[in-house]
Amino acid sequence: MGGDSGTKGSQLMQRLGEEAKIILTKFWIWVVAFVLFGIGITGERMTIFRIIYMALALIFLLTFQLSWVLWRKIMYGFWLTVIIYSMLILVMTYTYQFDNFPYYWEKYLKIPPTLQLDIGLEKFETGELFVRLLTPTFFVIITVVQLYYFHKDFLAISDIKSRGTSIVKPSKPSNSSGSDSDKESTNSSISLTDNKYKKHPPRPSFISERKSFKVFKNLPKVKLRSFFKMLKTILSYIIELAWLYAELHMIKIILLCVMFLAVYEVCLVHFVLVVLVTISLVFNSRIQSIIVYIISVYVSILLLTKMIYQIEYIREGTWNVTCPDPDDPDKTKDYNTANWVGFKKSTAYVSLLNLLKGYISIVFVITLHRVVITRQKYKRHLKGRPLAKPLRMFPGITFKDVDHDIPHCLKYLLNFGFYRFGVEITLIAVAVLVGTRMDFYAVLYALWLMTFVMLSRGTLAKVWIIFMFFVVITIPLQYAIVIGLPPDLCLQWPWDENEIMKNFRDWMFLPDPDSPPDAYKLLCDFIVLLFVSRQSIVFKIERRHIDVEYPGGTNRSIIEEAEKPSFINPVPDFVSHIRSWLDILKRIVLIGFIWFTLAIVFLAGTNRVNLFSLGYLIGSFIFLWQGNDYYLRPVNVILKWWNKLILYNITVITLKAILQIPGCIFMNYMKMKACWMIQLFGISCIQKFSTNHPVTSSSGI
């Protein structure tokens, strides 16, 4: 008995050891990489030792991003280089503590003491020296562990070609396999009982009752086991969908993160990022991937150069510029050209990590994207599937499945949701942009929006490309305006003369070194461009599938055909006959949503007291008066009335954006001379992004 328990215990420990080794083989390499990255980014002062550590970490990550094959080939040499470099730092730091060694560095190597500090050579007390040597020592240890214990195994499990499809057994239907196993277990149990009854006579009835009680007692365990097995299957399915979703859409997330970085810290070096991100949305996903890796290399170079700028040998005051104050000729203003370019020194209030966190985030997000791509290719290779990225999440779902039930409808929307409603989503985004920005560019977008509403889908597809290039050009242009001209020029702008011209500058989004426009507005433009570029792909798909059936269906209007007696509606009648929960959901959305919409229109009319609100009240009254009888009218009449309401709404948005000119520029004058106009048109100054210009309300007039 003791020998059996010892054997089971040793087998359990052996299994645990094997599982632990598999996990460490997969993830220990990333522990080493993150520690290497952490050594480069943490510390009290910037040194060349830390910069080289960061350069090594970036080389490791960039090689992984750019080429999986090259990354695996250079890995052994890379670990040796890191170990040798860490040992060299240990030796240099330790020997520097000897007497007269700083003098020897200065005399024989011609390196002054200040530059020795920038390199990372410094005298320490005994206790502090131990702490300083602990970091490179610890890093050498974990790197040696990776090199000699996990490196070969990692190369083996990461070699996709060696792990071909031959290791994957052909899958059988779950029902048949399960029934076969049940039959085998049943047959074996029958044979065992037969043999047992041959050897021994039947036992008393109370013993069989005890056995049946044990079987009854074990039933919950069987149910729990099947439940957890089903739960594990569902979770694994959801996880696989999450991986697939990340593979399909993560590039868009990366581009959005890069745009966030650019508007979070406006400078000249980030103008390149804005141009790359904006142009990438015009091209397909393959070119977008190339641009993403170019951004990764560029961001890595910026990260290293900004770390080098932190060295005390480089003086920030070298780039100081003094210009006359336009408000007071007797005073001067100080600027720094390096700050304008994008280089700042870390201070007690702004740490180095805070200065570089945007770059670090971009590098890690792009690395994660590469992890997702590699993992998905690896999984598809093991299953014998094509390595190319799929076009949609659920390839088997087409427009013919959308009316079956709610799961099929949700899958269809995940596949073709933007294909169906891309124009509507984009126009809503443009309307949100206009209402958020409320400046000169908002007026331009509002005019585009008014034009789109009045065009047919065929004409809209032709004009769409012009609108897309309009957005592509204006985003870098606006970012260049936010950056402004170099401070060395000491230019004085005409809108610096008085307060009215300064307010006009804000509405026109004009440059100013002291009060630049709010770059956060460009996030709205970028999101609109993201939708516009996706919709341009939809229009290309529609042109290619005029005579060929597309899995997502057709977006061609059937309004004219619907009035013909011979018309057969391809969508089942969910109003007269309810077949599923999907039909109930359709009734709620398509029939009940009219009341929600009219409630919003009514609130828009009662929330403010002005001429525009009166139009909303009249519109809501007309629609509410008709009620559900409104649906009994011909389809073209219904659409005509809704289009009129939408066009009125867009007109109000456009006029409100134009009225920002008197609201933000001449508000003080209008309060004295034309208060009635403020009340009649609801004029106010709306500055949702700026903290210097609070929202001016007209409610008190």
Coordinates of C-alpha atoms in Angstrom, one line a residue, residues 218-653:
N218 CA -21.9 9.4 -7.6
L219 CA -24.5 10.8 -10.1
P220 CA -23.9 14.5 -9.0
K221 CA -20.2 14.1 -9.6
V222 CA -20.9 12.8 -13.1
K223 CA -23.2 15.8 -13.8
L224 CA -20.7 18.2 -12.4
R225 CA -18.0 16.7 -14.5
S226 CA -20.0 17.0 -17.7
F227 CA -21.1 20.5 -16.7
F228 CA -17.5 21.7 -16.2
K229 CA -16.5 20.0 -19.4
M230 CA -19.2 21.9 -21.3
L231 CA -18.2 25.1 -19.5
K232 CA -14.6 24.5 -20.6
T233 CA -15.7 24.0 -24.2
I234 CA -17.8 27.2 -24.2
L235 CA -14.9 29.2 -22.7
S236 CA -12.4 27.9 -25.2
Y237 CA -14.8 28.8 -28.0
I238 CA -15.2 32.3 -26.7
I239 CA -11.4 32.7 -26.2
E240 CA -10.8 31.5 -29.8
L241 CA -13.4 34.1 -31.0
A242 CA -11.6 36.8 -29.0
W243 CA -8.2 35.8 -30.7
L244 CA -9.9 35.9 -34.1
Y245 CA -11.5 39.2 -33.4
A246 CA -8.1 40.6 -32.4
E247 CA -6.5 39.3 -35.5
L248 CA -9.1 40.9 -37.7
H249 CA -9.4 44.3 -36.0
M250 CA -6.2 44.9 -34.0
I251 CA -4.5 47.1 -36.6
K252 CA -7.3 49.6 -36.2
I253 CA -6.8 49.7 -32.5
I254 CA -3.0 50.2 -33.0
L255 CA -3.6 53.1 -35.4
L256 CA -6.1 54.7 -32.9
C257 CA -3.4 54.3 -30.1
V258 CA -0.8 56.1 -32.3
M259 CA -3.2 58.9 -33.0
F260 CA -3.8 59.2 -29.2
L261 CA -0.1 59.5 -28.7
A262 CA 0.2 62.2 -31.3
V263 CA -2.6 64.4 -29.9
Y264 CA -1.5 63.7 -26.3
E265 CA 1.9 65.2 -27.0
V266 CA 1.9 67.6 -29.9
C267 CA 5.3 68.1 -31.4
L268 CA 7.2 68.1 -34.7
V269 CA 8.4 64.5 -34.5
H270 CA 4.8 63.2 -34.1
F271 CA 3.7 64.9 -37.4
V272 CA 5.3 61.9 -39.2
L273 CA 3.1 59.5 -37.1
V274 CA -0.1 61.5 -38.0
V275 CA 0.8 61.4 -41.7
L276 CA 1.6 57.6 -41.6
V277 CA -1.6 56.8 -39.7
T278 CA -3.8 58.9 -41.9
I279 CA -2.4 57.6 -45.1
S280 CA -2.6 53.9 -43.9
L281 CA -6.4 54.0 -43.7
V282 CA -6.7 54.6 -47.4
F283 CA -4.9 51.3 -48.2
N284 CA -5.6 47.6 -47.6
S285 CA -4.7 45.6 -44.6
R286 CA -1.4 44.4 -46.0
I287 CA 0.0 47.9 -46.6
Q288 CA -1.4 48.9 -43.2
S289 CA 0.7 46.1 -41.6
I290 CA 3.8 47.4 -43.3
I291 CA 3.0 51.0 -42.1
V292 CA 2.4 49.7 -38.6
Y293 CA 5.9 48.1 -38.5
I294 CA 7.4 51.3 -39.9
I295 CA 5.7 53.2 -37.1
S296 CA 7.1 50.7 -34.6
V297 CA 10.7 51.3 -35.8
Y298 CA 10.2 55.0 -35.8
V299 CA 8.7 55.0 -32.3
S300 CA 11.6 52.9 -31.1
I301 CA 14.1 55.4 -32.5
L302 CA 12.2 58.2 -30.8
L303 CA 12.2 56.4 -27.5
L304 CA 16.0 55.9 -27.6
T305 CA 16.7 59.5 -28.7
K306 CA 14.5 60.9 -26.0
M307 CA 16.4 58.7 -23.5
I308 CA 19.7 60.0 -24.8
Y309 CA 18.4 63.6 -24.4
Q310 CA 18.0 62.9 -20.7
I311 CA 21.8 62.6 -20.2
E312 CA 23.1 65.5 -18.2
Y313 CA 25.9 66.1 -20.7
I314 CA 23.2 67.5 -23.1
R315 CA 22.0 70.9 -21.9
E316 CA 18.4 72.0 -22.4
G317 CA 19.2 75.7 -22.3
T318 CA 21.2 75.4 -25.6
W319 CA 17.9 75.6 -27.5
N320 CA 16.3 78.4 -25.6
V321 CA 14.8 81.2 -27.7
T322 CA 13.8 84.7 -26.5
C323 CA 11.1 86.6 -28.4
P324 CA 9.3 89.9 -27.8
D325 CA 5.9 89.7 -26.2
P326 CA 3.2 90.9 -28.7
D327 CA 1.0 92.2 -25.9
D328 CA 3.8 94.2 -24.2
P329 CA 6.8 95.3 -26.3
D330 CA 8.9 95.9 -23.2
K331 CA 8.6 92.2 -22.1
T332 CA 10.0 89.1 -23.6
K333 CA 8.8 85.4 -23.8
D334 CA 11.1 82.4 -23.6
Y335 CA 10.6 79.3 -25.9
N336 CA 12.6 76.2 -26.4
T337 CA 13.1 74.8 -29.9
A338 CA 13.9 71.3 -28.5
N339 CA 10.5 71.2 -26.8
W340 CA 8.9 72.3 -30.1
V341 CA 10.6 69.4 -31.9
G342 CA 9.5 67.0 -29.1
F343 CA 12.4 66.6 -26.7
K344 CA 11.9 67.4 -23.0
K345 CA 13.9 66.8 -19.9
S346 CA 12.3 64.8 -17.1
T347 CA 11.7 66.7 -13.9
A348 CA 10.6 65.9 -10.3
Y349 CA 7.0 66.5 -11.5
V350 CA 7.3 64.7 -14.9
S351 CA 9.2 61.4 -14.6
L352 CA 11.0 59.7 -17.5
L353 CA 8.4 56.9 -17.5
N354 CA 5.7 59.5 -17.9
L355 CA 7.5 61.0 -20.9
L356 CA 8.0 57.6 -22.6
K357 CA 4.8 55.8 -21.6
G358 CA 3.2 56.5 -24.9
Y359 CA 6.0 55.0 -26.9
I360 CA 6.2 52.0 -24.6
S361 CA 2.5 51.4 -25.1
I362 CA 2.8 51.5 -28.9
V363 CA 5.7 49.1 -28.9
F364 CA 3.9 46.6 -26.7
V365 CA 0.6 46.9 -28.6
I366 CA 2.3 46.2 -31.9
T367 CA 4.2 43.3 -30.2
L368 CA 0.9 41.9 -29.0
H369 CA -0.5 42.2 -32.5
R370 CA 2.4 40.1 -33.7
V371 CA 1.8 37.6 -31.0
V372 CA -1.8 37.3 -32.1
I373 CA -0.9 36.8 -35.8
T374 CA 1.8 34.2 -35.0
R375 CA -0.5 32.3 -32.6
Q376 CA -3.3 32.2 -35.2
K377 CA -1.1 31.0 -38.0
Y378 CA 0.3 28.4 -35.6
K379 CA -3.1 27.1 -34.7
R380 CA -4.3 27.0 -38.3
H381 CA -1.2 25.1 -39.4
L382 CA -1.8 22.5 -36.7
K383 CA -5.4 22.0 -37.9
G384 CA -4.3 21.8 -41.5
R385 CA -6.1 25.0 -42.6
P386 CA -4.8 27.7 -44.9
L387 CA -2.5 30.1 -43.1
A388 CA -4.0 33.2 -44.6
K389 CA -6.1 35.5 -42.4
P390 CA -9.8 34.9 -42.7
L391 CA -12.0 37.6 -44.1
R392 CA -14.7 37.3 -41.4
M393 CA -15.3 35.7 -38.1
F394 CA -18.0 33.2 -39.2
P395 CA -17.4 32.2 -42.8
G396 CA -20.4 29.9 -42.9
I397 CA -22.9 32.7 -42.1
T398 CA -24.5 34.6 -45.1
F399 CA -27.5 36.8 -45.6
K400 CA -29.7 33.7 -46.0
D401 CA -29.1 32.9 -42.3
V402 CA -29.9 36.3 -40.8
D403 CA -33.6 35.6 -40.2
H404 CA -33.3 32.2 -38.6
D405 CA -32.8 33.1 -34.9
I406 CA -30.9 35.6 -32.7
P407 CA -27.5 33.7 -32.7
H408 CA -27.5 33.6 -36.5
C409 CA -28.5 37.3 -36.6
L410 CA -25.7 38.2 -34.2
K411 CA -23.1 36.2 -36.2
Y412 CA -24.3 37.9 -39.4
L413 CA -23.9 41.4 -37.8
L414 CA -20.4 40.5 -36.7
N415 CA -19.6 39.5 -40.2
F416 CA -21.4 42.1 -42.2
G417 CA -22.8 44.7 -39.8
F418 CA -20.7 47.6 -41.2
Y419 CA -21.3 46.4 -44.7
R420 CA -25.1 46.8 -44.1
F421 CA -25.1 50.0 -42.0
G422 CA -21.7 51.6 -42.8
V423 CA -23.2 54.7 -44.4
E424 CA -25.5 55.3 -41.5
I425 CA -22.8 54.8 -38.9
T426 CA -20.4 57.1 -40.8
L427 CA -23.0 59.9 -41.1
I428 CA -23.8 59.6 -37.4
A429 CA -20.1 59.9 -36.6
V430 CA -19.9 63.0 -38.8
A431 CA -22.9 64.5 -37.0
V432 CA -21.3 63.8 -33.6
L433 CA -18.1 65.4 -34.9
V434 CA -19.9 68.6 -35.9
G435 CA -21.7 68.8 -32.6
T436 CA -18.5 68.2 -30.7
R437 CA -16.1 70.6 -32.5
M438 CA -18.4 73.5 -33.4
D439 CA -15.7 75.4 -35.3
F440 CA -14.8 76.2 -38.9
Y441 CA -14.0 72.6 -39.8
A442 CA -17.3 71.5 -38.2
V443 CA -19.1 73.8 -40.7
L444 CA -17.3 72.1 -43.6
Y445 CA -18.2 68.6 -42.3
A446 CA -21.8 69.8 -41.8
L447 CA -22.0 70.9 -45.5
W448 CA -20.7 67.5 -46.5
L449 CA -23.3 65.8 -44.3
M450 CA -26.1 67.9 -45.8
T451 CA -24.9 66.9 -49.3
F452 CA -24.8 63.2 -48.5
V453 CA -28.3 63.1 -47.1
M454 CA -29.7 64.4 -50.4
L455 CA -27.8 62.0 -52.6
S456 CA -28.8 58.5 -53.8
R457 CA -26.6 55.6 -52.9
G458 CA -25.1 55.3 -56.4
T459 CA -24.2 59.0 -56.5
L460 CA -22.9 58.8 -52.9
A461 CA -20.5 56.0 -53.9
K462 CA -19.0 58.3 -56.6
V463 CA -18.6 61.3 -54.3
W464 CA -17.4 59.3 -51.3
I465 CA -13.8 59.1 -52.5
I466 CA -13.6 62.9 -52.7
F467 CA -14.8 63.2 -49.1
M468 CA -12.3 60.6 -48.0
F469 CA -9.4 62.5 -49.5
F470 CA -10.8 65.7 -47.9
V471 CA -10.5 64.1 -44.5
V472 CA -7.0 62.6 -45.3
I473 CA -5.7 66.0 -46.2
T474 CA -7.3 68.1 -43.4
I475 CA -6.1 65.9 -40.5
P476 CA -2.3 66.4 -41.2
L477 CA -3.0 70.0 -42.1
Q478 CA -4.8 70.7 -38.8
Y479 CA -2.0 68.9 -36.9
A480 CA 0.6 71.1 -38.6
I481 CA -1.4 74.1 -37.5
V482 CA -1.4 72.9 -33.9
I483 CA 2.4 72.4 -34.1
G484 CA 2.9 75.9 -35.5
L485 CA 6.1 77.4 -36.9
P486 CA 9.5 77.2 -35.2
P487 CA 9.8 79.5 -32.2
D488 CA 13.1 80.8 -33.6
L489 CA 11.2 82.9 -36.2
C490 CA 9.5 84.9 -33.4
L491 CA 6.5 85.6 -35.7
Q492 CA 3.7 87.9 -34.5
W493 CA 0.3 86.8 -35.8
P494 CA -2.4 89.4 -36.7
W495 CA -4.9 87.7 -34.4
D496 CA -2.7 88.5 -31.3
E497 CA -3.8 92.1 -31.4
N498 CA -7.1 92.0 -29.4
E499 CA -9.6 89.6 -27.8
I500 CA -12.0 89.5 -30.7
M501 CA -9.2 88.3 -33.1
K502 CA -8.1 85.7 -30.6
N503 CA -11.7 84.3 -30.4
F504 CA -11.8 84.3 -34.2
R505 CA -8.5 82.4 -34.1
D506 CA -10.0 79.7 -31.9
W507 CA -13.0 79.3 -34.2
M508 CA -10.9 79.1 -37.3
F509 CA -8.4 76.7 -35.8
L510 CA -5.4 79.0 -36.5
P511 CA -1.9 78.6 -35.1
D512 CA -0.6 80.4 -32.0
P513 CA 2.6 79.5 -30.0
D514 CA 1.1 80.6 -26.7
S515 CA -2.4 79.2 -27.1
P516 CA -2.4 76.5 -29.8
P517 CA -5.7 74.9 -30.9
D518 CA -6.9 71.8 -29.1
A519 CA -5.3 68.8 -30.8
Y520 CA -7.9 66.5 -29.1
K521 CA -10.4 67.6 -31.7
L522 CA -8.5 65.6 -34.3
L523 CA -9.5 62.3 -32.6
C524 CA -13.0 63.0 -33.9
D525 CA -11.7 63.5 -37.4
F526 CA -9.6 60.3 -37.2
I527 CA -12.6 58.2 -36.1
V528 CA -14.7 59.6 -39.0
L529 CA -11.8 58.8 -41.4
L530 CA -11.7 55.3 -40.0
F531 CA -15.4 54.8 -40.8
V532 CA -15.1 56.6 -44.2
S533 CA -12.2 54.4 -45.3
R534 CA -14.1 51.2 -44.3
Q535 CA -17.2 52.4 -46.2
S536 CA -15.1 53.0 -49.3
I537 CA -14.2 49.3 -49.2
V538 CA -18.0 48.5 -49.0
F539 CA -18.6 50.6 -52.1
K540 CA -15.9 48.7 -53.9
I541 CA -17.5 45.4 -52.9
E542 CA -20.9 46.6 -54.2
R543 CA -19.3 47.5 -57.6
R544 CA -17.7 44.1 -57.9
H545 CA -20.8 42.2 -57.0
I546 CA -23.4 43.8 -59.2
D547 CA -24.1 40.6 -61.1
V548 CA -22.5 38.2 -58.6
E549 CA -24.1 37.2 -55.3
Y550 CA -22.2 38.5 -52.3
P551 CA -22.4 36.5 -49.0
G552 CA -23.4 39.7 -47.1
G553 CA -26.3 40.3 -49.5
T554 CA -27.1 43.3 -51.6
N555 CA -27.5 47.0 -50.5
R556 CA -29.5 47.9 -53.5
S557 CA -32.7 49.7 -52.7
I558 CA -36.0 47.8 -53.3
I559 CA -38.3 50.8 -52.7
E560 CA -39.5 51.0 -56.3
E561 CA -40.0 47.3 -56.6
A562 CA -41.9 47.1 -53.3
E563 CA -44.9 48.9 -54.9
K564 CA -45.3 46.4 -57.7
P565 CA -48.0 43.7 -57.2
S566 CA -45.5 40.9 -58.2
F567 CA -43.0 41.9 -55.6
I568 CA -42.0 39.1 -53.1
N569 CA -40.4 40.3 -49.9
P570 CA -37.3 38.2 -49.2
V571 CA -37.7 39.0 -45.5
P572 CA -40.3 36.9 -43.6
D573 CA -43.3 38.8 -42.3
F574 CA -42.4 39.3 -38.6
V575 CA -45.3 41.8 -38.0
S576 CA -48.2 39.4 -38.7
H577 CA -46.5 36.1 -37.7
I578 CA -44.0 35.8 -34.9
R579 CA -41.8 32.7 -35.4
S580 CA -39.0 33.3 -33.0
W581 CA -37.5 35.7 -30.4
L582 CA -35.7 37.4 -33.3
D583 CA -39.1 38.5 -34.7
I584 CA -40.0 39.9 -31.3
L585 CA -36.7 41.8 -31.2
K586 CA -37.4 43.1 -34.7
R587 CA -40.8 44.4 -33.7
I588 CA -39.3 46.2 -30.6
V589 CA -36.6 47.8 -32.7
L590 CA -38.4 48.7 -35.9
I591 CA -41.9 49.4 -34.6
G592 CA -41.3 50.6 -31.1
F593 CA -38.2 52.6 -32.0
I594 CA -40.4 55.3 -33.6
W595 CA -41.7 56.4 -30.2
F596 CA -38.2 56.5 -28.8
T597 CA -37.1 58.7 -31.7
L598 CA -40.0 61.0 -31.4
A599 CA -39.4 61.3 -27.7
I600 CA -35.9 62.5 -28.4
V601 CA -37.2 65.0 -31.0
F602 CA -39.7 66.3 -28.5
L603 CA -37.0 66.7 -25.8
A604 CA -34.8 68.6 -28.4
G605 CA -37.7 71.0 -28.8
T606 CA -38.5 71.5 -25.1
N607 CA -34.9 71.5 -23.8
R608 CA -34.2 75.0 -25.2
V609 CA -36.5 78.0 -26.0
N610 CA -35.5 79.3 -29.4
L611 CA -36.6 79.3 -33.0
F612 CA -34.9 76.0 -33.8
S613 CA -36.6 74.2 -31.0
L614 CA -40.0 75.3 -32.4
G615 CA -39.2 73.3 -35.5
Y616 CA -38.5 70.2 -33.5
L617 CA -41.8 70.6 -31.6
I618 CA -43.8 71.0 -34.9
G619 CA -42.1 67.9 -36.3
S620 CA -42.7 65.8 -33.3
F621 CA -46.4 67.0 -33.2
I622 CA -46.9 66.0 -36.9
F623 CA -45.5 62.5 -36.4
L624 CA -47.2 61.9 -33.0
W625 CA -50.5 62.9 -34.4
Q626 CA -50.4 60.1 -37.0
G627 CA -49.1 57.5 -34.6
N628 CA -48.8 53.9 -35.9
D629 CA -51.1 54.9 -38.8
Y630 CA -48.0 56.5 -40.3
Y631 CA -46.8 53.0 -41.3
L632 CA -49.9 52.6 -43.5
R633 CA -48.7 55.2 -45.9
P634 CA -46.7 54.2 -49.0
V635 CA -43.0 53.4 -48.3
N636 CA -41.7 56.3 -50.5
V637 CA -43.9 58.8 -48.5
I638 CA -42.7 57.5 -45.2
L639 CA -39.0 57.9 -46.3
K640 CA -39.8 61.3 -47.7
W641 CA -41.1 62.6 -44.4
W642 CA -38.2 61.1 -42.4
N643 CA -35.7 62.6 -44.8
K644 CA -37.2 66.0 -44.3
L645 CA -36.9 65.6 -40.5
I646 CA -33.3 64.5 -40.9
L647 CA -32.5 67.3 -43.3
Y648 CA -34.0 69.9 -40.8
N649 CA -31.8 68.4 -38.0
I650 CA -28.7 68.7 -40.1
T651 CA -29.6 72.2 -41.1
V652 CA -29.9 73.2 -37.4
I653 CA -26.6 71.6 -36.6

